[in-house]
């Protein structure tokens, strides 16, 4: 792990919310600085890598996978139109970091690895991130408990947090989330808002026609999660 | 097209109150011109209403360009591919923020009655009497007994689903059958009653849970919860589905969209307003329309804008502004403060249908002799629901497990979000910014308002109480939240032309008439003398219907004399 990666990890670990800088700026009431307007052009290798990682995140089983439902195309559209230019840049540099990490680990490009090596490599990155996220959550919960008790010497923790913040610069410069996590977000969003994801994996009822507040799970349609439009922003 | 320029009445705006004024005036036989600055929207003309989830581009999310063009709307969290066409392009409709101010607007026929939250709560005398009791602002010139019949009247017409609770601080109304709480909400309701003697009830919302004989064009709620797109069934109340069709049916309404009213015309000799000046946004023509009576229902700040911009020798500081209170006392409901929790139990229970409604916790603070370190109070809107696939992002499923885990409804997520009263304060104000003009050459509005000590103290209770109640219910991972907001984010703006008994300290009288010009009525949120913590639209509607009744009686009296 190089220094930049380390800083990203730490920043992300200490970051609190996981909204991207542009979203944070909007939520905080700032106007956005319009982007450079330069279109994002993915080269063929990048497109292939994105498609492969999406399929690893949601593979074809007895039901269709990410590629079957057009997730790579969805991700390209999101990058092109929904991301700000700084989010695009951060995504591309994350993708490059991902390639460099594959090089360091295996001496090969990601797409030159065997299928099982690719899956193991992507899964390891993902699992490390999730472990960090869970550790962070634990830290936050602990923090909230500590804050409720005035006798606890939290000064030292605060000082550490402050030092880290100073090291990492302002909130606006905080690095974006790791590539694998952005890929997971986009893959899940694209997949579960697709017709296949909504109707075959989840259950989708466009016009329920009635409302029941509290029923046994098995009586709620087929008992699967209801597919809903979500405004959820990670 | 030749168009009459003289009418019995003019209504400015077609949102919640403009629609009501149009219906009432036309049903009482007045030839009425109804003006809206935006495009026409007929009932059913809702382009995204029946789109399936996968027909929305970008998974429904706003694009970068959307976020740049509609940056103010984005602050509300309501900007999606399904809803964005109902909100203004903020780059085309700028305003000045001396302090951050969140002005969320929709410029089209029907206004924000298409995107509103639909919650309908009566005020009580605790609210109408609050200013007098606390010595804050000006006393309301009315009390509940005078407004109650008008609440009955508008509820019966729009259809409000809810449950009678017999609470003095939240009077019951004429309710259609209530929607159902889910299992976790019912559990919270029980612990709140047992441990805190506080009520949780199903939200009272303007949704038809049973048909309304007088509005056959409106169907019953289908529980899609896609209301913000516009309802093809007409199941929730909007001007487009309800009041405007009623006005249209009389044959007395002339609806003129694309018409920006920028000035009231005042006749010094008659001491009356004789009409309005309008810019036709299609032709850029400046036009005049005349009427015996004018209803300003353009929304709080839009009506105030027109009044501030209507300067004459009689009204050098804005129309009817003898008191100097026009544009002052901006209020809203402050929100985005409360608590969330997770409930791991009730795994074998779920719900059917997407309820377009929340649970509601009526105000309980500073009642019955309690005295906190702030005055007034707050309520909560909240709900419990089982988490879907977004919960998997920061969780271990990866690969095929994503599908199997996403198919299982997740743990219950519970949220209580406060809605607090904001006190009237002269210093919270909007003025004309003469240094900046919009594309029609009209000065922009400049907002200078903030939450003050009373609201900030209240917010502490709003977060702590919510956490305490969720803890008491036995939920896990209880977290408080207190988001930074601008005034206006509650989208309950009010107060800038308040009513009162004394023309020296208020702009309107108890009938919503401008003190100094009785043939101008202002019935949108600008008339409010205090904000309470209940969603205000129902109160606007009741006062509007009452004001029309008064205006028509006054006109009759005039023609007799």
JSON list of C-alpha atoms in Angstrom, two decimals, chain A residues 12 18 26-29 32-35 56-61 63-65 74 77-78 81-85 119 122-123 126-127 130 133-134 136-137 140-141 144 177 180-181 184-185 188-189 191-195 198-199 201-217 220-221 223-234, chain B residues 51-65 67-68 71 74-75 77 79-82 97 100 102 178-184 186 202 221-224 226 229 233 347-355 386-410 412 477-480 483-484:
[
{"chain": "A", "resi": 12, "resn": "UNK", "atom": "CA", "xyz": [-12.23, 7.17, 4.34]},
{"chain": "A", "resi": 18, "resn": "UNK", "atom": "CA", "xyz": [-19.80, 8.42, 2.62]},
{"chain": "A", "resi": 26, "resn": "UNK", "atom": "CA", "xyz": [-25.08, 20.41, -2.53]},
{"chain": "A", "resi": 27, "resn": "UNK", "atom": "CA", "xyz": [-26.47, 19.16, 0.76]},
{"chain": "A", "resi": 28, "resn": "UNK", "atom": "CA", "xyz": [-24.55, 21.84, 2.60]},
{"chain": "A", "resi": 29, "resn": "UNK", "atom": "CA", "xyz": [-26.14, 24.52, 0.49]},
{"chain": "A", "resi": 32, "resn": "UNK", "atom": "CA", "xyz": [-21.66, 23.63, -7.46]},
{"chain": "A", "resi": 33, "resn": "UNK", "atom": "CA", "xyz": [-18.79, 24.72, -9.56]},
{"chain": "A", "resi": 34, "resn": "UNK", "atom": "CA", "xyz": [-19.67, 23.69, -13.07]},
{"chain": "A", "resi": 35, "resn": "UNK", "atom": "CA", "xyz": [-17.31, 21.02, -14.42]},
{"chain": "A", "resi": 56, "resn": "UNK", "atom": "CA", "xyz": [-17.86, -10.48, -10.42]},
{"chain": "A", "resi": 57, "resn": "UNK", "atom": "CA", "xyz": [-20.00, -8.36, -8.09]},
{"chain": "A", "resi": 58, "resn": "UNK", "atom": "CA", "xyz": [-23.28, -9.79, -9.48]},
{"chain": "A", "resi": 59, "resn": "UNK", "atom": "CA", "xyz": [-22.50, -12.91, -11.53]},
{"chain": "A", "resi": 60, "resn": "UNK", "atom": "CA", "xyz": [-24.85, -14.93, -13.69]},
{"chain": "A", "resi": 61, "resn": "UNK", "atom": "CA", "xyz": [-26.26, -17.87, -11.71]},
{"chain": "A", "resi": 63, "resn": "UNK", "atom": "CA", "xyz": [-30.68, -15.87, -12.83]},
{"chain": "A", "resi": 64, "resn": "UNK", "atom": "CA", "xyz": [-29.06, -13.26, -15.10]},
{"chain": "A", "resi": 65, "resn": "UNK", "atom": "CA", "xyz": [-25.88, -11.44, -14.07]},
{"chain": "A", "resi": 74, "resn": "UNK", "atom": "CA", "xyz": [-25.55, 1.68, -17.19]},
{"chain": "A", "resi": 77, "resn": "UNK", "atom": "CA", "xyz": [-23.98, 6.38, -18.66]},
{"chain": "A", "resi": 78, "resn": "UNK", "atom": "CA", "xyz": [-23.70, 7.16, -14.95]},
{"chain": "A", "resi": 81, "resn": "UNK", "atom": "CA", "xyz": [-23.81, 12.07, -17.13]},
{"chain": "A", "resi": 82, "resn": "UNK", "atom": "CA", "xyz": [-24.41, 11.62, -13.43]},
{"chain": "A", "resi": 83, "resn": "UNK", "atom": "CA", "xyz": [-20.85, 12.14, -12.17]},
{"chain": "A", "resi": 84, "resn": "UNK", "atom": "CA", "xyz": [-19.27, 15.55, -11.86]},
{"chain": "A", "resi": 85, "resn": "UNK", "atom": "CA", "xyz": [-15.90, 15.97, -13.53]},
{"chain": "A", "resi": 119, "resn": "UNK", "atom": "CA", "xyz": [-12.56, -12.98, -8.28]},
{"chain": "A", "resi": 122, "resn": "UNK", "atom": "CA", "xyz": [-11.62, -8.15, -6.23]},
{"chain": "A", "resi": 123, "resn": "UNK", "atom": "CA", "xyz": [-13.17, -9.91, -3.28]},
{"chain": "A", "resi": 126, "resn": "UNK", "atom": "CA", "xyz": [-13.95, -5.50, -1.16]},
{"chain": "A", "resi": 127, "resn": "UNK", "atom": "CA", "xyz": [-13.70, -7.46, 2.08]},
{"chain": "A", "resi": 130, "resn": "UNK", "atom": "CA", "xyz": [-16.10, -3.69, 4.38]},
{"chain": "A", "resi": 133, "resn": "UNK", "atom": "CA", "xyz": [-16.34, 0.21, 7.32]},
{"chain": "A", "resi": 134, "resn": "UNK", "atom": "CA", "xyz": [-17.49, -2.05, 10.10]},
{"chain": "A", "resi": 136, "resn": "UNK", "atom": "CA", "xyz": [-15.45, 2.60, 11.61]},
{"chain": "A", "resi": 137, "resn": "UNK", "atom": "CA", "xyz": [-19.04, 1.96, 12.57]},
{"chain": "A", "resi": 140, "resn": "UNK", "atom": "CA", "xyz": [-18.55, 5.69, 15.83]},
{"chain": "A", "resi": 141, "resn": "UNK", "atom": "CA", "xyz": [-20.81, 3.75, 18.13]},
{"chain": "A", "resi": 144, "resn": "UNK", "atom": "CA", "xyz": [-21.29, 8.15, 20.69]},
{"chain": "A", "resi": 177, "resn": "UNK", "atom": "CA", "xyz": [-14.37, 6.12, -2.00]},
{"chain": "A", "resi": 180, "resn": "UNK", "atom": "CA", "xyz": [-14.32, -1.35, -5.78]},
{"chain": "A", "resi": 181, "resn": "UNK", "atom": "CA", "xyz": [-16.93, 0.30, -3.57]},
{"chain": "A", "resi": 184, "resn": "UNK", "atom": "CA", "xyz": [-20.39, -2.11, -6.09]},
{"chain": "A", "resi": 185, "resn": "UNK", "atom": "CA", "xyz": [-22.70, 0.88, -5.69]},
{"chain": "A", "resi": 188, "resn": "UNK", "atom": "CA", "xyz": [-26.22, -2.80, -7.41]},
{"chain": "A", "resi": 189, "resn": "UNK", "atom": "CA", "xyz": [-28.04, 0.37, -8.48]},
{"chain": "A", "resi": 191, "resn": "UNK", "atom": "CA", "xyz": [-28.98, -4.23, -11.43]},
{"chain": "A", "resi": 192, "resn": "UNK", "atom": "CA", "xyz": [-31.79, -3.72, -8.94]},
{"chain": "A", "resi": 193, "resn": "UNK", "atom": "CA", "xyz": [-33.39, -0.92, -10.97]},
{"chain": "A", "resi": 194, "resn": "UNK", "atom": "CA", "xyz": [-33.37, -3.15, -14.05]},
{"chain": "A", "resi": 195, "resn": "UNK", "atom": "CA", "xyz": [-36.46, -5.13, -14.99]},
{"chain": "A", "resi": 198, "resn": "UNK", "atom": "CA", "xyz": [-36.70, -5.75, -9.81]},
{"chain": "A", "resi": 199, "resn": "UNK", "atom": "CA", "xyz": [-38.94, -8.59, -10.97]},
{"chain": "A", "resi": 201, "resn": "UNK", "atom": "CA", "xyz": [-34.61, -11.13, -7.72]},
{"chain": "A", "resi": 202, "resn": "UNK", "atom": "CA", "xyz": [-36.87, -8.73, -5.82]},
{"chain": "A", "resi": 203, "resn": "UNK", "atom": "CA", "xyz": [-40.63, -8.46, -6.25]},
{"chain": "A", "resi": 204, "resn": "UNK", "atom": "CA", "xyz": [-42.19, -5.56, -8.08]},
{"chain": "A", "resi": 205, "resn": "UNK", "atom": "CA", "xyz": [-45.80, -4.49, -7.93]},
{"chain": "A", "resi": 206, "resn": "UNK", "atom": "CA", "xyz": [-46.49, -1.30, -9.89]},
{"chain": "A", "resi": 207, "resn": "UNK", "atom": "CA", "xyz": [-50.06, -0.88, -8.60]},
{"chain": "A", "resi": 208, "resn": "UNK", "atom": "CA", "xyz": [-50.56, -2.60, -5.22]},
{"chain": "A", "resi": 209, "resn": "UNK", "atom": "CA", "xyz": [-54.14, -1.32, -4.98]},
{"chain": "A", "resi": 210, "resn": "UNK", "atom": "CA", "xyz": [-54.39, -1.83, -1.23]},
{"chain": "A", "resi": 211, "resn": "UNK", "atom": "CA", "xyz": [-52.36, -1.39, 1.95]},
{"chain": "A", "resi": 212, "resn": "UNK", "atom": "CA", "xyz": [-51.79, -3.77, 4.85]},
{"chain": "A", "resi": 213, "resn": "UNK", "atom": "CA", "xyz": [-49.47, -2.59, 7.59]},
{"chain": "A", "resi": 214, "resn": "UNK", "atom": "CA", "xyz": [-48.56, -5.77, 9.41]},
{"chain": "A", "resi": 215, "resn": "UNK", "atom": "CA", "xyz": [-48.80, -9.20, 7.81]},
{"chain": "A", "resi": 216, "resn": "UNK", "atom": "CA", "xyz": [-46.79, -12.42, 7.92]},
{"chain": "A", "resi": 217, "resn": "UNK", "atom": "CA", "xyz": [-43.82, -12.25, 5.57]},
{"chain": "A", "resi": 220, "resn": "UNK", "atom": "CA", "xyz": [-46.52, -10.37, 1.45]},
{"chain": "A", "resi": 221, "resn": "UNK", "atom": "CA", "xyz": [-46.61, -11.40, -2.20]},
{"chain": "A", "resi": 223, "resn": "UNK", "atom": "CA", "xyz": [-42.10, -12.87, 0.53]},
{"chain": "A", "resi": 224, "resn": "UNK", "atom": "CA", "xyz": [-39.18, -11.21, -1.25]},
{"chain": "A", "resi": 225, "resn": "UNK", "atom": "CA", "xyz": [-38.07, -7.62, -0.77]},
{"chain": "A", "resi": 226, "resn": "UNK", "atom": "CA", "xyz": [-40.29, -5.07, -2.53]},
{"chain": "A", "resi": 227, "resn": "UNK", "atom": "CA", "xyz": [-38.49, -3.30, -5.37]},
{"chain": "A", "resi": 228, "resn": "UNK", "atom": "CA", "xyz": [-38.75, 0.45, -4.88]},
{"chain": "A", "resi": 229, "resn": "UNK", "atom": "CA", "xyz": [-37.40, 3.58, -6.41]},
{"chain": "A", "resi": 230, "resn": "UNK", "atom": "CA", "xyz": [-34.70, 4.71, -4.05]},
{"chain": "A", "resi": 231, "resn": "UNK", "atom": "CA", "xyz": [-33.28, 8.16, -3.68]},
{"chain": "A", "resi": 232, "resn": "UNK", "atom": "CA", "xyz": [-30.62, 6.66, -1.45]},
{"chain": "A", "resi": 233, "resn": "UNK", "atom": "CA", "xyz": [-27.23, 8.23, -2.08]},
{"chain": "A", "resi": 234, "resn": "UNK", "atom": "CA", "xyz": [-24.28, 6.41, -0.67]},
{"chain": "B", "resi": 51, "resn": "UNK", "atom": "CA", "xyz": [-43.09, 4.82, -15.72]},
{"chain": "B", "resi": 52, "resn": "UNK", "atom": "CA", "xyz": [-41.69, 1.58, -14.38]},
{"chain": "B", "resi": 53, "resn": "UNK", "atom": "CA", "xyz": [-38.58, 1.60, -12.24]},
{"chain": "B", "resi": 54, "resn": "UNK", "atom": "CA", "xyz": [-36.38, 0.55, -15.17]},
{"chain": "B", "resi": 55, "resn": "UNK", "atom": "CA", "xyz": [-37.79, 3.21, -17.46]},
{"chain": "B", "resi": 56, "resn": "UNK", "atom": "CA", "xyz": [-36.18, 5.98, -15.42]},
{"chain": "B", "resi": 57, "resn": "UNK", "atom": "CA", "xyz": [-32.68, 6.77, -16.68]},
{"chain": "B", "resi": 58, "resn": "UNK", "atom": "CA", "xyz": [-29.70, 6.70, -14.30]},
{"chain": "B", "resi": 59, "resn": "UNK", "atom": "CA", "xyz": [-31.55, 4.51, -11.82]},
{"chain": "B", "resi": 60, "resn": "UNK", "atom": "CA", "xyz": [-33.69, 7.55, -11.14]},
{"chain": "B", "resi": 61, "resn": "UNK", "atom": "CA", "xyz": [-30.85, 9.74, -9.93]},
{"chain": "B", "resi": 62, "resn": "UNK", "atom": "CA", "xyz": [-30.25, 13.33, -10.88]},
{"chain": "B", "resi": 63, "resn": "UNK", "atom": "CA", "xyz": [-27.42, 13.89, -13.34]},
{"chain": "B", "resi": 64, "resn": "UNK", "atom": "CA", "xyz": [-24.56, 16.30, -12.85]},
{"chain": "B", "resi": 65, "resn": "UNK", "atom": "CA", "xyz": [-26.31, 18.80, -15.10]},
{"chain": "B", "resi": 67, "resn": "UNK", "atom": "CA", "xyz": [-27.63, 19.12, -9.91]},
{"chain": "B", "resi": 68, "resn": "UNK", "atom": "CA", "xyz": [-26.09, 22.23, -11.42]},
{"chain": "B", "resi": 71, "resn": "UNK", "atom": "CA", "xyz": [-28.99, 23.13, -7.14]},
{"chain": "B", "resi": 74, "resn": "UNK", "atom": "CA", "xyz": [-31.32, 19.35, -4.77]},
{"chain": "B", "resi": 75, "resn": "UNK", "atom": "CA", "xyz": [-30.93, 20.62, -1.20]},
{"chain": "B", "resi": 77, "resn": "UNK", "atom": "CA", "xyz": [-33.44, 15.69, -1.63]},
{"chain": "B", "resi": 79, "resn": "UNK", "atom": "CA", "xyz": [-34.60, 15.98, -7.22]},
{"chain": "B", "resi": 80, "resn": "UNK", "atom": "CA", "xyz": [-34.88, 12.74, -9.22]},
{"chain": "B", "resi": 81, "resn": "UNK", "atom": "CA", "xyz": [-35.48, 11.70, -12.80]},
{"chain": "B", "resi": 82, "resn": "UNK", "atom": "CA", "xyz": [-39.11, 11.08, -11.85]},
{"chain": "B", "resi": 97, "resn": "UNK", "atom": "CA", "xyz": [-29.00, 34.58, -0.26]},
{"chain": "B", "resi": 100, "resn": "UNK", "atom": "CA", "xyz": [-28.35, 30.48, 3.12]},
{"chain": "B", "resi": 102, "resn": "UNK", "atom": "CA", "xyz": [-33.72, 27.22, 0.69]},
{"chain": "B", "resi": 178, "resn": "UNK", "atom": "CA", "xyz": [-57.07, 5.77, 8.23]},
{"chain": "B", "resi": 179, "resn": "UNK", "atom": "CA", "xyz": [-54.14, 3.96, 6.65]},
{"chain": "B", "resi": 180, "resn": "UNK", "atom": "CA", "xyz": [-52.45, 1.27, 8.73]},
{"chain": "B", "resi": 181, "resn": "UNK", "atom": "CA", "xyz": [-49.34, 1.47, 10.88]},
{"chain": "B", "resi": 182, "resn": "UNK", "atom": "CA", "xyz": [-46.92, -1.41, 10.43]},
{"chain": "B", "resi": 183, "resn": "UNK", "atom": "CA", "xyz": [-45.82, -3.82, 13.18]},
{"chain": "B", "resi": 184, "resn": "UNK", "atom": "CA", "xyz": [-42.77, -1.87, 14.32]},
{"chain": "B", "resi": 186, "resn": "UNK", "atom": "CA", "xyz": [-47.36, -0.12, 16.42]},
{"chain": "B", "resi": 202, "resn": "UNK", "atom": "CA", "xyz": [-51.14, 7.46, 11.50]},
{"chain": "B", "resi": 221, "resn": "UNK", "atom": "CA", "xyz": [-55.32, 5.55, -3.43]},
{"chain": "B", "resi": 222, "resn": "UNK", "atom": "CA", "xyz": [-53.52, 2.63, -5.12]},
{"chain": "B", "resi": 223, "resn": "UNK", "atom": "CA", "xyz": [-50.58, 2.64, -2.67]},
{"chain": "B", "resi": 224, "resn": "UNK", "atom": "CA", "xyz": [-47.85, 3.17, -5.24]},
{"chain": "B", "resi": 226, "resn": "UNK", "atom": "CA", "xyz": [-45.15, 7.71, -6.40]},
{"chain": "B", "resi": 229, "resn": "UNK", "atom": "CA", "xyz": [-44.79, 12.39, -10.05]},
{"chain": "B", "resi": 233, "resn": "UNK", "atom": "CA", "xyz": [-55.81, 8.38, -10.28]},
{"chain": "B", "resi": 347, "resn": "UNK", "atom": "CA", "xyz": [-38.28, -10.72, 10.99]},
{"chain": "B", "resi": 348, "resn": "UNK", "atom": "CA", "xyz": [-41.38, -12.72, 10.05]},
{"chain": "B", "resi": 349, "resn": "UNK", "atom": "CA", "xyz": [-43.54, -9.64, 9.48]},
{"chain": "B", "resi": 350, "resn": "UNK", "atom": "CA", "xyz": [-43.78, -7.39, 6.44]},
{"chain": "B", "resi": 351, "resn": "UNK", "atom": "CA", "xyz": [-46.29, -5.09, 4.77]},
{"chain": "B", "resi": 352, "resn": "UNK", "atom": "CA", "xyz": [-48.23, -4.92, 1.54]},
{"chain": "B", "resi": 353, "resn": "UNK", "atom": "CA", "xyz": [-48.54, -1.76, -0.54]},
{"chain": "B", "resi": 354, "resn": "UNK", "atom": "CA", "xyz": [-46.37, 1.33, -0.45]},
{"chain": "B", "resi": 355, "resn": "UNK", "atom": "CA", "xyz": [-48.01, 3.60, 2.06]},
{"chain": "B", "resi": 386, "resn": "UNK", "atom": "CA", "xyz": [-37.49, -2.98, 6.11]},
{"chain": "B", "resi": 387, "resn": "UNK", "atom": "CA", "xyz": [-34.21, -2.12, 4.46]},
{"chain": "B", "resi": 388, "resn": "UNK", "atom": "CA", "xyz": [-33.63, -3.11, 0.85]},
{"chain": "B", "resi": 389, "resn": "UNK", "atom": "CA", "xyz": [-30.51, -3.70, -1.24]},
{"chain": "B", "resi": 390, "resn": "UNK", "atom": "CA", "xyz": [-28.70, -0.42, -0.36]},
{"chain": "B", "resi": 391, "resn": "UNK", "atom": "CA", "xyz": [-27.88, -1.97, 3.03]},
{"chain": "B", "resi": 392, "resn": "UNK", "atom": "CA", "xyz": [-25.59, -4.45, 1.25]},
{"chain": "B", "resi": 393, "resn": "UNK", "atom": "CA", "xyz": [-23.16, -1.83, 0.00]},
{"chain": "B", "resi": 394, "resn": "UNK", "atom": "CA", "xyz": [-21.09, -1.74, 3.18]},
{"chain": "B", "resi": 395, "resn": "UNK", "atom": "CA", "xyz": [-21.81, -5.33, 4.09]},
{"chain": "B", "resi": 396, "resn": "UNK", "atom": "CA", "xyz": [-20.08, -8.58, 3.23]},
{"chain": "B", "resi": 397, "resn": "UNK", "atom": "CA", "xyz": [-22.26, -9.99, 0.41]},
{"chain": "B", "resi": 398, "resn": "UNK", "atom": "CA", "xyz": [-20.23, -10.02, -2.80]},
{"chain": "B", "resi": 399, "resn": "UNK", "atom": "CA", "xyz": [-20.86, -12.16, -5.84]},
{"chain": "B", "resi": 400, "resn": "UNK", "atom": "CA", "xyz": [-23.86, -14.48, -6.00]},
{"chain": "B", "resi": 401, "resn": "UNK", "atom": "CA", "xyz": [-24.69, -13.73, -2.36]},
{"chain": "B", "resi": 402, "resn": "UNK", "atom": "CA", "xyz": [-25.71, -10.20, -3.37]},
{"chain": "B", "resi": 403, "resn": "UNK", "atom": "CA", "xyz": [-28.77, -11.63, -5.10]},
{"chain": "B", "resi": 404, "resn": "UNK", "atom": "CA", "xyz": [-29.81, -14.01, -2.35]},
{"chain": "B", "resi": 405, "resn": "UNK", "atom": "CA", "xyz": [-29.34, -11.41, 0.38]},
{"chain": "B", "resi": 406, "resn": "UNK", "atom": "CA", "xyz": [-31.10, -8.63, -1.55]},
{"chain": "B", "resi": 407, "resn": "UNK", "atom": "CA", "xyz": [-34.14, -10.87, -1.98]},
{"chain": "B", "resi": 408, "resn": "UNK", "atom": "CA", "xyz": [-34.54, -11.09, 1.81]},
{"chain": "B", "resi": 409, "resn": "UNK", "atom": "CA", "xyz": [-36.14, -8.06, 3.43]},
{"chain": "B", "resi": 410, "resn": "UNK", "atom": "CA", "xyz": [-33.53, -6.51, 5.72]},
{"chain": "B", "resi": 412, "resn": "UNK", "atom": "CA", "xyz": [-36.30, -2.63, 10.14]},
{"chain": "B", "resi": 477, "resn": "UNK", "atom": "CA", "xyz": [-28.15, 1.40, 17.01]},
{"chain": "B", "resi": 478, "resn": "UNK", "atom": "CA", "xyz": [-30.06, 4.54, 17.99]},
{"chain": "B", "resi": 479, "resn": "UNK", "atom": "CA", "xyz": [-28.45, 7.62, 16.45]},
{"chain": "B", "resi": 480, "resn": "UNK", "atom": "CA", "xyz": [-29.45, 11.24, 16.58]},
{"chain": "B", "resi": 483, "resn": "UNK", "atom": "CA", "xyz": [-28.55, 18.36, 9.68]},
{"chain": "B", "resi": 484, "resn": "UNK", "atom": "CA", "xyz": [-27.52, 21.84, 8.75]}
]
